[in-house]
Coordinates of C-alpha atoms (C1' of nucleotides) in Angstrom, one line a residue:
Chain A
M1 CA -24.8 20.3 -49.7
S2 CA -26.3 16.4 -48.4
E3 CA -24.2 14.2 -49.5
S4 CA -24.1 9.9 -48.7
D5 CA -22.0 8.1 -46.5
E6 CA -22.3 4.9 -48.4
I7 CA -20.4 4.9 -51.5
S8 CA -20.2 1.6 -53.0
S9 CA -17.0 1.5 -54.7
T10 CA -15.7 1.5 -51.0
E11 CA -16.2 -2.2 -50.4
D12 CA -13.1 -3.3 -53.0
L13 CA -10.6 -1.7 -51.2
G14 CA -12.2 -2.5 -47.3
T15 CA -9.8 -1.1 -44.2
L16 CA -8.0 1.5 -46.6
L17 CA -11.5 2.8 -47.7
K18 CA -13.0 2.6 -44.0
V19 CA -9.8 4.2 -41.9
R20 CA -9.8 7.5 -44.6
R21 CA -13.9 7.3 -43.9
D22 CA -13.2 6.6 -40.6
K23 CA -10.6 10.3 -39.8
L24 CA -12.9 12.2 -42.6
N25 CA -16.7 12.1 -40.2
Q26 CA -14.1 12.1 -37.3
L27 CA -12.9 15.7 -38.6
R28 CA -16.4 16.5 -39.3
E29 CA -17.5 15.9 -35.6
V30 CA -14.9 18.3 -34.2
G31 CA -16.0 20.6 -36.4
V32 CA -13.4 21.0 -39.1
D33 CA -14.9 20.7 -42.5
P34 CA -12.1 18.1 -44.4
F35 CA -12.8 19.4 -47.6
G36 CA -12.1 23.6 -46.9
S37 CA -12.1 26.4 -49.6
R38 CA -9.8 30.0 -49.7
F39 CA -6.2 29.5 -48.3
E40 CA -4.5 32.5 -49.0
T41 CA -0.7 31.6 -49.7
T42 CA 2.2 34.1 -49.4
H43 CA 4.7 30.9 -50.6
A44 CA 3.9 28.1 -53.5
P45 CA 6.2 24.8 -51.6
G46 CA 8.1 24.7 -53.9
A47 CA 9.9 27.8 -54.5
L48 CA 9.8 28.7 -51.1
R49 CA 12.9 25.6 -50.3
E50 CA 14.3 27.2 -53.6
N51 CA 14.4 31.2 -52.3
F52 CA 14.4 30.2 -49.0
Q53 CA 15.2 32.3 -45.5
E54 CA 14.5 32.0 -42.2
S55 CA 12.2 33.7 -39.5
M56 CA 9.8 35.0 -42.5
T57 CA 5.6 34.6 -42.0
V58 CA 4.6 32.6 -44.5
R59 CA 1.2 30.6 -45.4
V60 CA 1.6 28.0 -47.7
A61 CA -0.8 24.5 -48.7
G62 CA -0.1 21.4 -50.7
R63 CA -0.3 18.2 -50.8
I64 CA 1.3 16.1 -48.1
T65 CA 3.5 13.4 -49.2
A66 CA 5.3 12.3 -46.6
L67 CA 4.5 12.0 -42.4
R68 CA 6.9 11.6 -40.0
D69 CA 5.3 11.0 -36.9
M70 CA 7.4 11.6 -33.7
G71 CA 5.4 10.6 -31.3
K72 CA 4.7 14.3 -29.7
S73 CA 5.7 16.6 -32.8
Q74 CA 5.2 16.0 -36.5
F75 CA 7.3 16.1 -40.0
L76 CA 5.4 16.3 -42.4
D77 CA 6.8 17.5 -46.7
L78 CA 4.6 19.3 -48.7
S79 CA 4.3 19.3 -51.9
D80 CA 3.2 21.6 -55.3
L81 CA 4.2 20.9 -59.1
N82 CA 7.6 22.0 -58.1
G83 CA 9.2 20.6 -54.8
R84 CA 8.1 20.1 -51.3
I85 CA 8.7 22.1 -48.1
Q86 CA 9.4 20.7 -44.8
V87 CA 7.1 21.2 -42.3
F88 CA 7.3 20.8 -38.2
V89 CA 4.3 20.2 -36.2
N90 CA 5.1 20.9 -32.3
K91 CA 2.3 20.2 -29.7
N92 CA 3.0 22.5 -28.1
A93 CA 3.3 24.9 -30.4
I94 CA 0.0 24.4 -31.9
G95 CA -2.5 23.0 -29.3
D96 CA -4.4 20.0 -27.8
E97 CA -6.5 20.3 -30.7
A98 CA -5.4 21.3 -33.4
W99 CA -3.0 18.2 -32.3
Q100 CA -5.8 16.2 -32.3
I101 CA -6.7 16.8 -36.0
M102 CA -3.1 16.3 -37.3
K103 CA -3.3 13.1 -36.0
L104 CA -6.4 12.5 -38.7
L105 CA -4.2 13.4 -41.4
D106 CA -2.5 10.9 -43.9
I107 CA -0.7 11.0 -46.7
G108 CA -2.3 12.5 -50.0
D109 CA -3.9 14.8 -47.5
W110 CA -4.3 18.6 -49.1
I111 CA -3.8 21.5 -46.1
G112 CA -2.5 24.9 -45.2
V113 CA -0.3 26.1 -43.2
A114 CA 1.3 29.3 -41.3
G115 CA 4.0 29.9 -39.8
E116 CA 7.6 30.5 -39.8
T117 CA 10.5 29.5 -41.5
F118 CA 13.8 27.8 -40.0
I119 CA 16.5 25.7 -40.4
T120 CA 16.0 22.3 -38.4
K121 CA 18.9 21.1 -37.4
T122 CA 19.8 18.7 -40.0
G123 CA 20.1 22.1 -42.6
E124 CA 16.7 20.7 -43.3
P125 CA 14.4 24.4 -44.2
S126 CA 12.0 24.4 -42.8
V127 CA 8.2 26.1 -42.0
K128 CA 7.6 25.5 -37.8
A129 CA 3.2 25.3 -38.5
A130 CA 1.5 28.1 -35.9
E131 CA -2.0 26.5 -37.9
V132 CA -2.3 23.7 -39.8
T133 CA -6.3 24.2 -42.0
V134 CA -7.5 20.9 -43.9
I135 CA -8.5 21.9 -47.4
S136 CA -8.5 18.4 -48.9
K137 CA -9.3 14.7 -47.4
S138 CA -7.8 12.7 -49.8
L139 CA -10.3 9.2 -49.7
R140 CA -8.2 6.6 -51.0
P141 CA -4.4 5.6 -50.4
M142 CA -1.6 7.3 -52.8
P143 CA 1.0 5.0 -54.7
S144 CA 3.9 3.7 -53.2
K145 CA 5.9 7.0 -52.1
W146 CA 9.1 6.1 -53.9
H147 CA 8.5 4.1 -57.2
G148 CA 5.8 6.5 -57.6
V149 CA 2.8 4.5 -60.5
V150 CA 4.8 1.7 -62.7
D151 CA 2.3 0.1 -64.1
P152 CA 1.5 1.9 -67.7
Q153 CA -2.5 1.8 -66.9
I154 CA -2.7 3.0 -64.1
K155 CA 0.3 5.4 -65.3
Y156 CA -2.3 6.1 -68.2
R157 CA -5.3 5.9 -67.7
Q158 CA -5.2 7.7 -63.8
R159 CA -2.5 10.8 -65.0
Y160 CA -2.5 12.5 -61.4
L161 CA -1.5 9.3 -59.7
D162 CA 1.3 9.3 -61.6
L163 CA 2.0 13.4 -61.4
I164 CA 1.8 12.7 -57.3
G165 CA 4.0 10.0 -57.3
N166 CA 6.8 10.9 -60.1
E167 CA 8.8 13.3 -60.1
R168 CA 9.9 12.2 -63.6
S169 CA 6.4 12.7 -65.0
R170 CA 5.8 16.7 -63.2
E171 CA 9.0 17.0 -65.0
I172 CA 8.0 16.1 -68.7
F173 CA 4.3 17.8 -68.6
R174 CA 6.0 21.5 -66.8
K175 CA 8.8 20.8 -69.6
R176 CA 6.2 20.3 -72.3
S177 CA 3.8 22.8 -71.2
L178 CA 6.9 26.1 -70.0
M179 CA 7.8 24.4 -74.0
V180 CA 4.6 24.7 -76.2
A181 CA 4.3 28.7 -74.2
E182 CA 8.0 29.7 -76.0
I183 CA 7.8 28.7 -79.3
R184 CA 5.0 30.7 -78.9
R185 CA 6.3 33.4 -78.0
Y186 CA 9.6 33.2 -80.6
L187 CA 6.6 33.2 -83.4
Q188 CA 4.8 35.8 -82.7
E189 CA 7.8 37.7 -82.0
R190 CA 8.8 37.5 -84.8
G191 CA 5.7 38.3 -86.7
F192 CA 3.8 35.0 -87.3
L193 CA -0.2 35.6 -86.3
E194 CA -1.7 32.7 -84.2
V195 CA -4.9 31.7 -85.4
E196 CA -7.4 28.8 -85.1
T197 CA -8.8 27.7 -88.0
P198 CA -12.4 23.9 -88.2
M199 CA -11.6 21.0 -86.6
L200 CA -14.9 19.9 -87.9
Q201 CA -14.0 19.6 -91.9
D202 CA -16.7 18.9 -94.9
V203 CA -13.2 17.4 -96.5
P204 CA -10.3 15.8 -94.2
G205 CA -7.3 17.4 -96.3
G206 CA -3.2 18.2 -96.0
A207 CA -2.6 15.2 -95.6
A208 CA -2.6 10.6 -96.3
A209 CA -4.0 9.8 -93.9
Q210 CA -7.7 8.2 -92.4
P211 CA -10.0 10.9 -90.8
F212 CA -12.6 10.3 -87.7
Q213 CA -16.0 10.9 -89.3
T214 CA -18.6 11.9 -87.5
H215 CA -21.8 14.2 -88.0
H216 CA -23.9 16.8 -87.8
N217 CA -27.4 16.8 -86.9
A218 CA -28.6 20.0 -87.6
L219 CA -27.2 20.7 -90.8
G220 CA -27.4 16.9 -91.7
M221 CA -24.3 16.8 -93.1
D222 CA -21.6 14.4 -92.6
M223 CA -17.9 15.6 -91.2
Y224 CA -14.9 14.7 -90.4
L225 CA -12.0 15.5 -87.5
R226 CA -9.5 17.4 -89.6
I227 CA -6.5 15.3 -90.4
A228 CA -4.5 18.0 -90.9
P229 CA -5.1 22.7 -90.5
E230 CA -3.4 22.9 -93.7
L231 CA -5.3 23.8 -95.9
Y232 CA -7.5 26.1 -94.3
L233 CA -3.9 28.2 -93.1
K234 CA -2.6 28.6 -96.8
R235 CA -6.5 30.0 -96.9
L236 CA -5.0 32.3 -95.1
L237 CA -2.4 33.1 -97.4
I238 CA -4.5 33.8 -99.7
G239 CA -7.2 36.5 -97.8
G240 CA -2.7 38.3 -97.3
F241 CA -2.0 36.9 -93.5
E242 CA 1.7 36.9 -94.1
K243 CA 3.0 35.4 -91.3
V244 CA 0.3 32.6 -89.7
F245 CA 0.3 29.2 -86.9
E246 CA -1.5 27.1 -85.5
L247 CA -1.5 25.3 -83.0
N248 CA -2.9 22.3 -83.5
R249 CA -4.6 19.3 -83.1
S250 CA -5.3 16.9 -85.1
F251 CA -6.8 13.9 -85.6
R252 CA -6.0 10.3 -87.4
N253 CA -7.9 7.2 -87.5
E254 CA -5.0 4.8 -87.6
G255 CA -2.4 3.0 -86.1
V256 CA -1.6 3.3 -82.3
S257 CA 2.2 3.0 -81.2
R258 CA 5.1 3.8 -79.8
R259 CA 5.1 7.0 -82.1
H260 CA 1.8 7.7 -82.5
N261 CA -1.6 8.4 -81.3
P262 CA -5.5 8.9 -82.8
E263 CA -4.9 12.9 -81.8
F264 CA -1.4 14.1 -81.6
T265 CA -0.2 18.4 -81.6
M266 CA 1.2 19.6 -84.6
L267 CA 2.6 22.9 -85.4
E268 CA 2.3 24.5 -88.8
A269 CA 3.1 27.6 -89.9
Y270 CA 3.3 29.8 -92.6
W271 CA 5.3 32.4 -94.4
A272 CA 4.2 34.4 -97.0
Y273 CA 7.5 34.6 -100.3
A274 CA 9.5 32.1 -97.7
D275 CA 10.9 28.8 -99.3
F276 CA 12.0 25.3 -98.3
E277 CA 15.2 26.4 -97.7
K278 CA 14.3 29.4 -95.4
M279 CA 12.1 26.7 -93.6
A280 CA 14.6 24.9 -92.3
D281 CA 16.5 27.9 -90.7
L282 CA 13.4 28.5 -89.1
V283 CA 13.2 25.1 -87.7
E284 CA 17.0 25.0 -86.5
D285 CA 16.7 27.7 -84.8
L286 CA 13.6 27.6 -83.0
I287 CA 14.6 24.0 -82.3
C288 CA 17.7 24.9 -80.8
H289 CA 16.7 27.7 -78.7
L290 CA 14.1 25.1 -76.6
A291 CA 17.0 23.2 -76.0
E292 CA 19.3 25.2 -74.9
T293 CA 16.3 27.1 -73.6
F294 CA 14.6 23.9 -71.3
C295 CA 17.1 20.8 -72.1
G296 CA 21.0 23.3 -70.3
G297 CA 22.2 22.7 -73.7
L298 CA 21.7 21.4 -77.6
Q299 CA 23.8 17.6 -76.3
I300 CA 20.5 16.0 -75.8
E301 CA 20.8 12.9 -73.5
H302 CA 18.5 10.1 -73.3
R303 CA 18.7 8.4 -69.7
N304 CA 16.8 4.5 -68.9
S305 CA 15.1 4.4 -65.5
E306 CA 17.7 3.3 -63.9
G307 CA 19.9 6.9 -64.8
D308 CA 22.2 5.5 -67.2
V309 CA 22.3 8.1 -70.5
T310 CA 21.1 5.5 -73.8
K311 CA 21.4 7.5 -76.7
V312 CA 22.8 11.5 -77.1
I313 CA 21.4 13.5 -79.9
D314 CA 23.7 15.8 -81.6
L315 CA 22.0 18.4 -82.3
S316 CA 24.8 21.3 -82.9
R317 CA 24.6 23.9 -86.1
P318 CA 24.7 23.4 -88.5
W319 CA 22.4 20.5 -89.7
R320 CA 23.6 18.3 -92.2
R321 CA 21.1 18.7 -95.5
A322 CA 20.7 16.4 -98.2
P323 CA 19.0 15.3 -101.0
Y324 CA 16.9 12.3 -100.9
R325 CA 17.6 10.4 -103.5
E326 CA 22.2 10.6 -102.3
L327 CA 20.3 9.1 -99.0
V328 CA 18.9 6.2 -100.4
A329 CA 21.5 5.4 -102.9
D330 CA 23.9 5.8 -99.8
V331 CA 22.4 3.1 -98.5
A332 CA 21.6 1.1 -101.1
G333 CA 24.1 1.2 -103.8
N334 CA 24.8 4.0 -106.1
D335 CA 23.0 2.6 -109.5
W336 CA 19.9 2.6 -106.8
W337 CA 18.0 5.3 -108.8
D338 CA 18.9 3.6 -112.0
L339 CA 17.1 -0.2 -111.8
D340 CA 14.3 -0.5 -112.2
T341 CA 10.9 -1.6 -109.9
K342 CA 12.0 -5.8 -110.2
A343 CA 15.6 -4.7 -109.4
K344 CA 14.9 -2.7 -106.7
R345 CA 12.4 -5.2 -104.9
E346 CA 15.6 -8.1 -105.5
R347 CA 18.4 -5.8 -103.8
C348 CA 15.2 -4.7 -101.2
N349 CA 15.5 -8.5 -100.2
Q350 CA 19.6 -8.8 -100.3
L351 CA 19.2 -5.5 -97.9
G352 CA 16.8 -6.9 -95.5
V353 CA 14.0 -4.4 -95.7
E354 CA 11.0 -5.7 -96.5
I355 CA 8.5 -4.6 -98.7
S356 CA 5.1 -5.7 -100.3
P357 CA 4.4 -6.9 -103.6
E358 CA 1.2 -4.2 -104.5
M359 CA 3.8 -1.6 -103.2
E360 CA 4.5 0.6 -106.5
D361 CA 8.3 1.6 -107.2
Y362 CA 8.1 4.7 -105.4
E363 CA 6.8 3.4 -102.5
I364 CA 9.7 1.0 -102.8
S365 CA 12.1 3.4 -101.8
Q366 CA 10.2 4.9 -99.6
Q367 CA 10.4 1.6 -97.1
V368 CA 14.7 1.9 -97.9
F369 CA 14.4 5.4 -96.7
E370 CA 11.9 4.8 -93.4
K371 CA 13.8 1.1 -92.2
L372 CA 17.9 2.5 -93.4
V373 CA 18.1 6.0 -93.8
E374 CA 14.8 7.8 -90.7
E375 CA 14.9 4.7 -88.2
K376 CA 19.0 5.4 -87.8
S377 CA 19.1 8.7 -88.4
I378 CA 19.6 10.0 -84.3
N379 CA 21.6 13.4 -84.9
P380 CA 18.9 16.1 -86.9
I381 CA 19.1 16.0 -91.0
F382 CA 17.3 18.2 -93.6
V383 CA 16.5 15.6 -96.3
T384 CA 15.9 17.5 -99.1
H385 CA 13.8 16.8 -102.4
V386 CA 11.5 13.8 -102.1
S387 CA 9.6 12.3 -104.5
K388 CA 7.2 14.0 -106.0
E389 CA 4.8 10.9 -105.8
L390 CA 5.0 11.5 -101.3
V391 CA 4.0 15.0 -102.0
P392 CA 1.3 16.8 -103.6
L393 CA 1.6 19.9 -102.1
A394 CA 4.2 21.2 -103.1
K395 CA 6.2 22.8 -105.8
T396 CA 7.5 20.9 -107.5
N397 CA 11.7 21.2 -108.6
V398 CA 12.1 23.5 -110.9
K399 CA 15.6 21.8 -112.8
D400 CA 14.1 17.8 -112.1
G401 CA 10.2 17.6 -112.7
S402 CA 10.0 14.4 -110.5
I403 CA 11.1 16.0 -107.7
V404 CA 9.6 18.5 -104.9
D405 CA 10.8 21.5 -103.2
V406 CA 11.0 19.9 -100.0
Y407 CA 12.6 18.7 -96.8
E408 CA 11.8 16.3 -94.1
L409 CA 13.8 16.9 -91.1
I410 CA 14.7 14.0 -89.0
I411 CA 16.2 13.4 -85.8
N412 CA 15.8 11.1 -83.0
G413 CA 15.1 8.2 -85.5
A414 CA 11.6 10.0 -86.6
E415 CA 10.1 12.5 -89.1
I416 CA 9.8 15.9 -86.5
S417 CA 9.0 18.5 -88.5
P418 CA 7.8 18.6 -92.7
G419 CA 8.9 22.2 -94.6
Y420 CA 8.1 22.7 -98.2
S421 CA 7.6 24.9 -100.8
E422 CA 4.6 25.6 -101.6
L423 CA 2.9 25.0 -104.9
N424 CA 0.6 27.9 -105.5
D425 CA -0.1 26.7 -109.2
P426 CA -4.4 26.6 -108.9
D427 CA -4.1 23.8 -111.9
V428 CA -1.3 21.9 -111.1
Q429 CA -2.1 21.8 -107.5
R430 CA -5.8 20.5 -108.9
K431 CA -3.4 18.0 -110.8
R432 CA -1.2 16.2 -107.7
L433 CA -4.9 16.7 -105.6
E434 CA -6.5 14.7 -108.8
E435 CA -3.6 12.3 -109.3
Q436 CA -3.1 11.3 -105.2
A437 CA -7.0 11.3 -105.2
G438 CA -6.8 8.5 -107.8
E439 CA -5.0 6.3 -105.3
E440 CA -6.5 6.4 -102.2
I441 CA -10.5 7.7 -102.9
Q442 CA -10.3 11.2 -101.3
K443 CA -12.3 13.8 -102.0
I444 CA -11.0 16.6 -103.7
D445 CA -11.9 20.0 -101.7
E446 CA -12.8 22.2 -104.5
D447 CA -13.4 25.1 -101.7
F448 CA -9.4 25.0 -101.2
L449 CA -9.0 25.2 -105.2
L450 CA -10.9 28.0 -105.8
A451 CA -9.5 30.4 -103.3
L452 CA -5.8 29.3 -104.6
E453 CA -7.7 31.3 -108.4
Y454 CA -7.8 33.2 -106.1
G455 CA -3.8 33.5 -106.1
M456 CA -1.4 32.5 -103.4
P457 CA 1.9 34.6 -102.3
S458 CA 4.8 31.9 -103.2
A459 CA 5.4 30.6 -99.0
G460 CA 7.4 28.8 -96.2
G461 CA 5.3 26.1 -95.0
I462 CA 5.9 24.1 -92.4
G463 CA 4.6 21.2 -90.0
I464 CA 6.3 20.5 -86.7
G465 CA 4.7 17.8 -84.2
I466 CA 4.9 18.3 -80.4
D467 CA 4.2 15.1 -79.2
R468 CA 7.5 14.0 -80.5
L469 CA 9.8 17.6 -80.4
A470 CA 8.8 16.4 -77.2
M471 CA 10.0 13.8 -76.8
M472 CA 12.8 14.4 -78.6
L473 CA 13.9 16.6 -76.3
L474 CA 12.0 15.4 -72.8
G475 CA 13.9 11.8 -73.1
A476 CA 10.0 10.3 -73.0
E477 CA 10.6 6.5 -75.2
S478 CA 7.2 7.0 -76.0
I479 CA 4.7 9.4 -77.5
R480 CA 2.2 8.6 -74.4
D481 CA 5.2 10.3 -71.9
V482 CA 4.6 12.9 -73.3
I483 CA 0.4 12.8 -73.8
L484 CA -0.8 13.7 -70.6
F485 CA -4.5 11.2 -71.6
P486 CA -3.1 9.0 -74.1
Q487 CA -6.2 7.1 -76.0
L488 CA -6.2 3.3 -74.4
K489 CA -8.5 1.2 -74.6
R490 CA -11.4 0.9 -72.8
K491 CA -11.5 -1.5 -70.1
E492 CA -14.3 -4.2 -70.1
Chain B
rG1 C1' -4.8 -7.3 -87.8
rG2 C1' -0.1 -11.2 -86.7
rA3 C1' 3.7 -11.7 -82.8
rA4 C1' 6.2 -12.4 -78.5
rA5 C1' 6.5 -10.9 -73.0
rG6 C1' 3.2 -9.6 -69.1
rG7 C1' -1.4 -9.3 -65.5
rU8 C1' -0.2 -11.9 -57.3
rA9 C1' -2.3 -7.0 -50.8
rG10 C1' -4.0 -0.2 -52.1
rC11 C1' 2.1 0.0 -54.5
rU12 C1' 6.3 -2.5 -56.2
rC13 C1' 7.5 -7.0 -56.9
rA14 C1' 9.2 -12.8 -55.6
rG15 C1' 6.8 -16.9 -55.8
rA16 C1' 9.4 -23.0 -61.0
rG17 C1' 1.8 -28.5 -59.8
rG18 C1' 1.9 -29.2 -52.7
rU19 C1' -0.8 -24.3 -47.0
rA20 C1' -0.4 -16.9 -50.9
rG21 C1' 4.8 -14.3 -50.1
rA22 C1' 8.6 -9.7 -48.7
rG23 C1' 9.1 -4.1 -48.5
rC24 C1' 6.5 0.4 -48.4
rA25 C1' 1.7 2.1 -47.6
rG26 C1' -2.2 1.1 -43.3
rU27 C1' -4.0 -0.1 -37.8
rU28 C1' -1.4 -0.5 -32.0
rG29 C1' 1.5 0.9 -28.9
rG30 C1' 6.2 4.0 -28.6
rC31 C1' 10.0 8.2 -29.1
rU32 C1' 9.6 16.2 -29.2
rU33 C1' 15.1 17.9 -35.0
rU34 C1' 13.0 13.1 -38.7
rU35 C1' 13.7 13.3 -44.0
rA36 C1' 12.8 6.0 -47.6
rA37 C1' 12.8 8.6 -39.6
rC38 C1' 13.5 3.9 -35.8
rC39 C1' 11.8 0.3 -32.2
rA40 C1' 7.8 -3.0 -31.6
rA41 C1' 3.1 -6.9 -32.9
rU42 C1' -0.6 -6.2 -36.8
rU43 C1' -4.7 -5.9 -40.5
rG44 C1' -4.9 -7.3 -45.4
rG45 C1' -5.7 -11.8 -51.5
rU46 C1' -12.3 -13.5 -57.0
rC47 C1' -3.6 -14.3 -57.7
rC48 C1' -7.2 -10.4 -65.0
rC49 C1' -11.9 -13.3 -66.2
rG50 C1' -14.0 -18.4 -67.6
rG51 C1' -13.4 -23.0 -68.8
rG52 C1' -10.1 -28.4 -68.7
rU53 C1' -6.7 -31.1 -67.2
rU54 C1' -5.0 -33.3 -62.1
rC55 C1' -5.3 -36.4 -55.4
rG56 C1' -3.9 -30.9 -55.6
rA57 C1' -3.1 -25.8 -60.3
rG58 C1' -1.5 -18.6 -58.6
rC59 C1' 1.7 -22.1 -62.1
rC60 C1' -0.4 -26.8 -66.7
rC61 C1' -3.6 -26.7 -71.2
rC62 C1' -7.9 -24.1 -74.2
rG63 C1' -10.8 -19.2 -74.7
rG64 C1' -11.1 -14.8 -73.6
rC65 C1' -10.3 -8.9 -71.5
rC66 C1' -6.4 -5.8 -70.7
rU67 C1' -1.5 -3.0 -70.8
rU68 C1' 3.9 -3.6 -73.2
rU69 C1' 7.6 -4.0 -77.6
rC70 C1' 8.1 -5.8 -82.1
rC71 C1' 5.5 -6.9 -87.2
rA72 C1' 1.6 -5.6 -90.4

RNA sequence: GGAAAGGUAGCUCAGAGGUAGAGCAGUUGGCUUUUAACCAAUUGGUCCCGGGUUCGAGCCCCGGCCUUUCCA
């Protein structure tokens, strides 16, 4: 492979890039491949420091994240995702040729080190290098060594720099990954099968949201990215998959905010013969299990950038369960549900809840709920039995036909998880979807309604917003801090 | 879509109409147990972009781009 020495993007950074390019060329001149390949390791930097023993012969690889040059010896920090190990390099020990190579290394370069472990006189676990292998030369300067990257644009557009520079970000994404793995394990252990259903859908269903539209050329048809996997997972219930789940990416073509990314990760699970209350038990147990495993307990502390605790979420069980109407009445007056639409509007003015003129009666109540209940609920609460209009895919309550057998789990002022007793009557389902479709101009998924006519077992279903769950458990204030590559506007 | 705040060296940030600044990073020299290494010297700028006001604009005005927060 031949490589060009002329890289146009080196012009703008001037000297800093030129210096590193010069070192790159010097490495080649002394016969060192600046972009090496395989390097066998015996230990990883973080793990080695964690389980340190003296006088071991080790081979470690990692990125140089600090370099303290003492003249005829150097200390450098070799880092991986989980931590760092100090490497001590002595001119006499490695010889003149290798020492010359050491002088061509920078913070940011990847190297492999073979040597023996020892503890310095200041007590730092270290590796005394006998041999150093260049694994990859870094041609651009690293972020500030103790501020890391602060600029949100760089943080999100060049996440790798954020990960290199910010311990906190590494921690969030490492834990998020482990949490998702644990969710899988938890469900599989309880007999749930993980499945994959279409992201490209003919009729986007399972939620009320604007879809992204696309087009299939060969089939000559417009298609949509899914807004939820729900209707396909229910088809699997019909097919006899009694416990299923999908950890899915879904897409909603709506606003972008602190709590919304156009693509987001969701868990959906369905459990035949269960109902929404059994699903609430499951979700409560799962989230507490995650908190105990990854957050050291059920008291979740959120901290600001100075490290002061700004919020404590108490996940102690049992979590409160209360009907929607009771919660709204608590904040809007015991007579709320007896008021007509006009009186509700006046009450909203008194309460300082902004509503728009075109809102229907149930939407006004929903607005009160969102502003005065949801946003103010930090500790978990299962809000049960919401108005029928809000949830067209759940069973109507037997005693009160205006509400449905569902919960909405609120934690940290945001909806984390909905759970339903799933509607399995095909005729009622058709009617409810038609009522909703009338308002939102949505297509009815006829294929789903056909499937329902073959018989869907009674079932409980849940969704869990994984991004919001991660925010809550890991103390992130923005969804962008728990999504590796959040959506941003194109630059220029 | 609307409102507010922000965009200055590679990074983090000062700069309140009068010569463009600091710390870190980089470079050079010194130093063989340092860890935000230290000591000395030093390089580095399209002040987001485009107009305007002014003798003079990083700063004031107008328009645009991007980011953040709040609202819809």
